[in-house]
Amino acid sequence: MSSILTGNGWLQLALSMAVMLACVIPLGGYMAKVFQGQKNLMSPILGWLERLLYKACGIDPDTDMDWKTYAMAVLLFSAVSFLLLYVMLLCQKLLPLNPQAVPGMTPDQAFNTSVSFLTNTNWQSYAGEAAMSYFLQMVGLTVQNFFSPAVGLAVMVALIRGLTRKQSGGIGNFWTDMIRANLYILLPLSLILAVILGSQGVVQTFAPSISAHGLQGANQLLAVGPVASQEAIKMLGTNGGGFFNANSAHPFENPTPLTNFLEVMALLLIPAACCHTFGVMVGDRRQGFAILAAMTIIFVPLMVFGTVMEQGGNPHFAALHIDQTASALQAGGNMEGKETRFGIVSSTFFAAATTAVSCGAVNAMHDSFTPMGGFVPLLLMKFGEVIYGGAGAGLYGMLIFVILTVFIAGLMVGRTPEYLGKKIQAFEIKMASVAMLAPCVFILIGTAVAVMTKAGQAGIFNPGAQGFSEVLYAFTSATNNNGSAFAGLSANTPFYNTALGICMLAGRFFIIIPVLAIAGSLAAKKTVPVSAGTLPTHNGLFVATLIGIVVIVGVLTYAPTLALGPVVEHFNMRP
Amino acid sequence: MNTHVQKTGLLDGADLGSVLKTTFLRLNPVYQLRNPVMFLVFVGSIVTTGIFAVMVVRPGALIGGGQPLWFVGLITFWLWFTLLFANFAEAIAEGKGKAQADSLKKARRDVLAKKLAKASDRDKFTTVPANSLRKGDIVVISAGDFVPTDGQVIEGVASVDESAVTGESAPVIRESGGDRDAVTGGTRVLSDWLVVRVTSDPGESFLDRMIGLVESAKRQKTPNEIALSILLAALTIIFLLVCATLLPYSLFSVTRAGSGMVITITVLVALLVCLIPTTIGGLLSAIGISGMQRLIRANVIATSGRAVEAAGDVNVLLLDKTGTITFGNRQAVEFFPAPGVTQQQLAEAAELSSLADETPEGRSIVTLARRLFSLPEKAASSLDATFIPFSADQRVSGIVIKERHIMKGAGDAIGKLVGLKGGVVPAEVTTQVEDIARKGGTPLMVAENSQVLGVVYLKDIVKPDIKQRLAELRKMGIKSVMITGDNPLTAAAIASEAGVDDFVAQATPETKLKYIRQMQEGGELVAMVGDGTNDAPALAQSDVAVAMNSGTQAAKEAGNMVDLDSDPTKLIEIVEIGKQLLMTRGALTTFSIANDLAKYFAIIPAAFATTYPVLGALNVMGLKSPQSAILAAVIFNALIIIALIPLALKGVKYRAEPAAKMLSRNMFVYGLGGIIAPFIGIKLIDMGLAAIGLA
């Protein structure tokens, strides 16, 4: 049994990390300029459009909102998004661009799907090619693929403003933030990526499915559609909802190792850059780098661990003397559920990245990973999608952990805890507790209900610990707004559609609202000047403490469930 | 450093009998509800007691889940002990407070007060009980009477024994009009009489407040304590969910695995109690109570716990120069004679002119002259001389012995006087005067008739240890600011000698107030010490304001703390106590959470031993049996509360050092220590259990 990565494997991992980190400073700085309304690279090209949009929508870009107004705007916007998408899904049949004549969805699935896309989860209880018309893919889903990460970015920027403003009532203007996020960040990046993806063979057409003669001689219907345009924002916006059911494992979504590399970079790009945006906006880049460091230090070992476990292969196969060694001719390791054009390393890196970032796109089937290989994506999600996390959402989630860390660590230096000069008091702790508690409540209770009820058990096909892992994965993925699936679970039932839909809503808004409340409360406070008695929040010690808190909260909360799922499976598999 | 804090034992005056009684009485559910963490332990204990009872009555009952009776019994026993230990910690902290309160209560006798109808007529009074006095009433207190309640002297001078409140046995002078016009209820007038206006309503006096502070009944949670309680409650809810959902997970796993037993309620309760932050939850109020007690032991009374916490946050400290940074009075250090005059001539003249001068400065001149030139002792009365006292309008004082008119005073005043008599001030002397002023000293010119003899250098003596203390403050990140009425030149010289970070010269009540507001605008938290009525506005504006007990009533009311020793450097100690309070909370919270890791490793493999025997691989401690593992975790969890009571009462050691260093040390001790300690502890207890056959 070979468990050691090849030099090529290490090179791939190192290169991926290096490219991602290299993009952080330019993109993060650019985003900071965009959100602060400063002149930036794109303003000569897009400035007029921004001003036109404000005029057309009747927005005064400089009108500040207090946190309650901001939160109401977020909720209102999301509610309208939901209604539009929900109605479109139900009446799909009446809408244009439907060459396959796809029928409307059932109400429960339409509820699940619209919630899924507006919360940036992109959990899919449907198969894209079978259940979705081109119109819905473009006007329904892709629109939300732009809007939902923009909402995340807007909330993040509002929180940053809370930290930087002094005795202020406002935390910015939601509509301005939304327009800027879409216009300057998501649209240009998507355009570039879509063109490159198209050049690599990702399809982009309105033509109906193609009937082709397969290798086995049978006729096959090949689904096509406007994929490239959706694929770009699916990754960049940390959405993850595939055009096809097979998601990024499908050759029309992700045809080559190059597209795979670009896609995985695209999904990491914005969440990682947000750290630097934060550093620039608070006027101390070290603060942003400290957070980025904490995320990276959690991510890299887990990603490497997962890769090593997968490359190690299946012990049962080893017992049968099946060669699982990596060589020039084969990827080696546990290739079940993986694409041969990607091999082990590109699949496990993708799996770790897509779950660390709350993207949820997959290029391999996580269900087929070895127990410990599957443990990595599960654990990364359980950390609350803060290891890079969703666009904007990852950073504001991480800042909740920073607040908790500062509170505990700050006490230990004998001062009322403060972060960036803002005192962390009962209100902030109350809100941070709500944000920390909400995912636990919905994951744990959701899973319990599912394994205890007939409706829940009906969807579980696999035996024992694996079946448990699948349910747990589904609720974790939905609540943390990830959207990836462990498969093996039949989730298109009224029970799962409804339960997971509720979890997605809770996981999104029970964090956004407390985050905005914290932003409002912090904005109203004075800023305490830094002194020798101030707890430094940019050095190695603080990063270590932050990592400790994220890991301890995650592990303590989910240790029993992880033990009953992947850990049991892992030990069961050992000979 | 904490010279006022006496070394104390664990019990320290608390009565063990009543502590134990309180420990058990606190099992009252209504009381337990106040602390959600411990309430959950309480509920858990009742549940396992119920299970135990059912199992005794009907052996093999389903609810027992096949666990042996002794196991359920022992778990129940230790759960109750967890609760009792937490109660004990609180009771012991309160017991200490009660001991303090009782001695204070002795001072609050039910004395009778002589209430006056009119302040002007001291002889017409009615005798009323002290507790019927209200704000604004006027009373007369004669020699031998107890002061009925807090008040402000409006007439008279008297020596007062304040030992009942301050512990200081030497009597103090209280008089109207000055900076010593405050009297405290419970103290006793020793001589003369005072007419006092009552300044507090019944139950609100100083003594009442003090008693209220040490008795926890009136103790309110401080803001930081509230924030921490919220966090602990959130963690508790998470662990409650973790444990509650484990039952369905276990049921499902057993069904699917087709083997093993469902996790029992007893084990779930044990797991829950081990996971929730019982260590900090059980010790939280003890930490708060003992923090207040440390303050009281330092002879400081705070109006609220909030103020103590704020003290830990202070980043600017306003210190009065006089009495805090320098000894209260200036002292003569050198004689600078004019040209043609010997030093001894100057010294003798200066000594003569100061013989009748009872100010500390005058006395220091006499002492210095006698020491330098071994002048004979002579009493002022033995000379046939007329003394000219200091007058505000001439600003000189002196002596007339026959023809010799010897005068001393400020340079310009003496110059004017000499000029009238036809003399001039030599240029060398003028230079010397300016020189001394620049060095921060006070030049005093001495002249005999029309001749200027020279200059006496009076120096503000900076307290020897103040520089080091200020340096410590700087290390803690606290900026010190000296407040003085001196001119900027003098102030700058003393500031640099004492090592303060900034100073406010020629300070008036308005400039002080302005300075504080300016600091607060910039986000600083300001602390100050004051005693005079003119300090009151600045005290009221400060975030932490310590009034001297010797000060005026106005100052005491404006402050949120009163220092009974009237020691201006006490503020530094108060800051330390505030910081210690927060640090202790932080350290125990970290320790409590870090402990959970080992407990999982003990309990999870044990709880699922029958369903998934493979999980035995997680039993890294090599615990003997599932029962002994769970029991060991529960016992450890209970014992750690007892083990940490001394730490909670004494507080985590505070050292003046930068925050980063402090964090790394505390993280190492309580974070890393908190992860490792239970692995060792649980293993040892497990070995013990195995040794006595309970495995």
Tab-separated table of N, CA and C in Angstrom, chain A residues 499-543:
chain	number	residue	atom	x	y	z
A	499	ALA	N	-37.012	19.884	4.868
A	499	ALA	CA	-36.112	19.977	6.021
A	499	ALA	C	-34.802	20.662	5.628
A	500	LEU	N	-34.238	20.245	4.531
A	500	LEU	CA	-32.966	20.847	4.123
A	500	LEU	C	-33.160	22.305	3.712
A	501	GLY	N	-34.324	22.608	3.109
A	501	GLY	CA	-34.626	24.005	2.758
A	501	GLY	C	-34.639	24.876	4.002
A	502	ILE	N	-35.292	24.376	5.055
A	502	ILE	CA	-35.333	25.147	6.304
A	502	ILE	C	-33.918	25.329	6.855
A	503	CYS	N	-33.135	24.259	6.809
A	503	CYS	CA	-31.761	24.343	7.310
A	503	CYS	C	-30.943	25.383	6.539
A	504	MET	N	-31.141	25.430	5.226
A	504	MET	CA	-30.393	26.393	4.429
A	504	MET	C	-30.757	27.816	4.823
A	505	LEU	N	-32.066	28.059	4.983
A	505	LEU	CA	-32.505	29.402	5.373
A	505	LEU	C	-31.921	29.780	6.724
A	506	ALA	N	-32.009	28.834	7.663
A	506	ALA	CA	-31.514	29.113	9.015
A	506	ALA	C	-30.021	29.379	8.990
A	507	GLY	N	-29.299	28.526	8.257
A	507	GLY	CA	-27.848	28.661	8.214
A	507	GLY	C	-27.409	29.967	7.583
A	508	ARG	N	-28.236	30.513	6.726
A	508	ARG	CA	-27.900	31.783	6.080
A	508	ARG	C	-28.289	32.967	6.965
A	509	PHE	N	-29.570	33.018	7.338
A	509	PHE	CA	-30.058	34.259	7.946
A	509	PHE	C	-29.839	34.324	9.452
A	510	PHE	N	-29.739	33.181	10.138
A	510	PHE	CA	-29.415	33.235	11.561
A	510	PHE	C	-27.951	33.611	11.763
A	511	ILE	N	-27.219	33.732	10.669
A	511	ILE	CA	-25.865	34.269	10.792
A	511	ILE	C	-25.822	35.708	10.283
A	512	ILE	N	-26.493	35.944	9.165
A	512	ILE	CA	-26.454	37.306	8.592
A	512	ILE	C	-27.037	38.330	9.563
A	513	ILE	N	-28.165	38.001	10.169
A	513	ILE	CA	-28.795	39.001	11.047
A	513	ILE	C	-27.929	39.296	12.275
A	514	PRO	N	-27.449	38.289	13.005
A	514	PRO	CA	-26.535	38.623	14.107
A	514	PRO	C	-25.289	39.378	13.643
A	515	VAL	N	-24.767	39.014	12.469
A	515	VAL	CA	-23.576	39.705	11.981
A	515	VAL	C	-23.882	41.191	11.766
A	516	LEU	N	-25.025	41.482	11.172
A	516	LEU	CA	-25.379	42.884	10.947
A	516	LEU	C	-25.645	43.593	12.268
A	517	ALA	N	-26.232	42.863	13.225
A	517	ALA	CA	-26.473	43.471	14.540
A	517	ALA	C	-25.145	43.827	15.199
A	518	ILE	N	-24.190	42.931	15.077
A	518	ILE	CA	-22.864	43.211	15.634
A	518	ILE	C	-22.261	44.421	14.925
A	519	ALA	N	-22.407	44.450	13.594
A	519	ALA	CA	-21.866	45.576	12.829
A	519	ALA	C	-22.451	46.887	13.340
A	520	GLY	N	-23.766	46.899	13.544
A	520	GLY	CA	-24.419	48.126	14.015
A	520	GLY	C	-23.935	48.529	15.396
A	521	SER	N	-23.830	47.529	16.270
A	521	SER	CA	-23.417	47.817	17.636
A	521	SER	C	-21.969	48.305	17.691
A	522	LEU	N	-21.117	47.696	16.879
A	522	LEU	CA	-19.711	48.108	16.885
A	522	LEU	C	-19.528	49.499	16.283
A	523	ALA	N	-20.310	49.770	15.221
A	523	ALA	CA	-20.177	51.071	14.565
A	523	ALA	C	-20.484	52.198	15.540
A	524	ALA	N	-21.409	51.937	16.469
A	524	ALA	CA	-21.820	52.983	17.398
A	524	ALA	C	-20.791	53.216	18.503
A	525	LYS	N	-19.806	52.321	18.605
A	525	LYS	CA	-18.856	52.441	19.714
A	525	LYS	C	-17.677	53.335	19.377
A	526	LYS	N	-17.032	53.777	20.431
A	526	LYS	CA	-15.774	54.496	20.255
A	526	LYS	C	-14.685	53.485	19.917
A	527	THR	N	-13.579	54.004	19.433
A	527	THR	CA	-12.440	53.135	19.169
A	527	THR	C	-11.377	53.397	20.222
A	528	VAL	N	-11.015	52.348	20.938
A	528	VAL	CA	-9.997	52.486	21.980
A	528	VAL	C	-8.622	52.473	21.322
A	529	PRO	N	-7.776	53.447	21.634
A	529	PRO	CA	-6.449	53.450	21.006
A	529	PRO	C	-5.622	52.247	21.461
A	530	VAL	N	-4.713	51.858	20.604
A	530	VAL	CA	-3.858	50.702	20.899
A	530	VAL	C	-2.797	51.098	21.922
A	531	SER	N	-2.523	50.200	22.869
A	531	SER	CA	-1.432	50.427	23.816
A	531	SER	C	-0.769	49.091	24.092
A	532	ALA	N	0.235	49.101	24.962
A	532	ALA	CA	0.919	47.849	25.284
A	532	ALA	C	-0.031	46.867	25.955
A	533	GLY	N	-1.116	47.383	26.542
A	533	GLY	CA	-2.070	46.506	27.213
A	533	GLY	C	-3.078	45.902	26.254
A	534	THR	N	-3.028	46.323	24.989
A	534	THR	CA	-3.977	45.809	24.003
A	534	THR	C	-3.520	44.445	23.524
A	535	LEU	N	-4.468	43.549	23.400
A	535	LEU	CA	-4.159	42.227	22.876
A	535	LEU	C	-3.870	42.355	21.382
A	536	PRO	N	-2.662	41.998	20.942
A	536	PRO	CA	-2.390	42.098	19.504
A	536	PRO	C	-3.173	41.019	18.756
A	537	THR	N	-3.813	41.391	17.650
A	537	THR	CA	-4.618	40.410	16.921
A	537	THR	C	-4.019	40.133	15.551
A	538	HIS	N	-2.727	40.353	15.414
A	538	HIS	CA	-2.126	40.102	14.108
A	538	HIS	C	-0.883	39.221	14.212
A	539	ASN	N	-0.575	38.731	15.409
A	539	ASN	CA	0.663	37.957	15.519
A	539	ASN	C	0.373	36.454	15.538
A	540	GLY	N	1.451	35.693	15.565
A	540	GLY	CA	1.321	34.245	15.505
A	540	GLY	C	0.517	33.672	16.651
A	541	LEU	N	0.694	34.244	17.812
A	541	LEU	CA	-0.012	33.720	18.979
A	541	LEU	C	-1.515	33.841	18.804
A	542	PHE	N	-1.937	35.008	18.275
A	542	PHE	CA	-3.375	35.186	18.085
A	542	PHE	C	-3.889	34.226	17.010
A	543	VAL	N	-3.127	34.084	15.944
A	543	VAL	CA	-3.532	33.161	14.881
A	543	VAL	C	-3.690	31.750	15.471
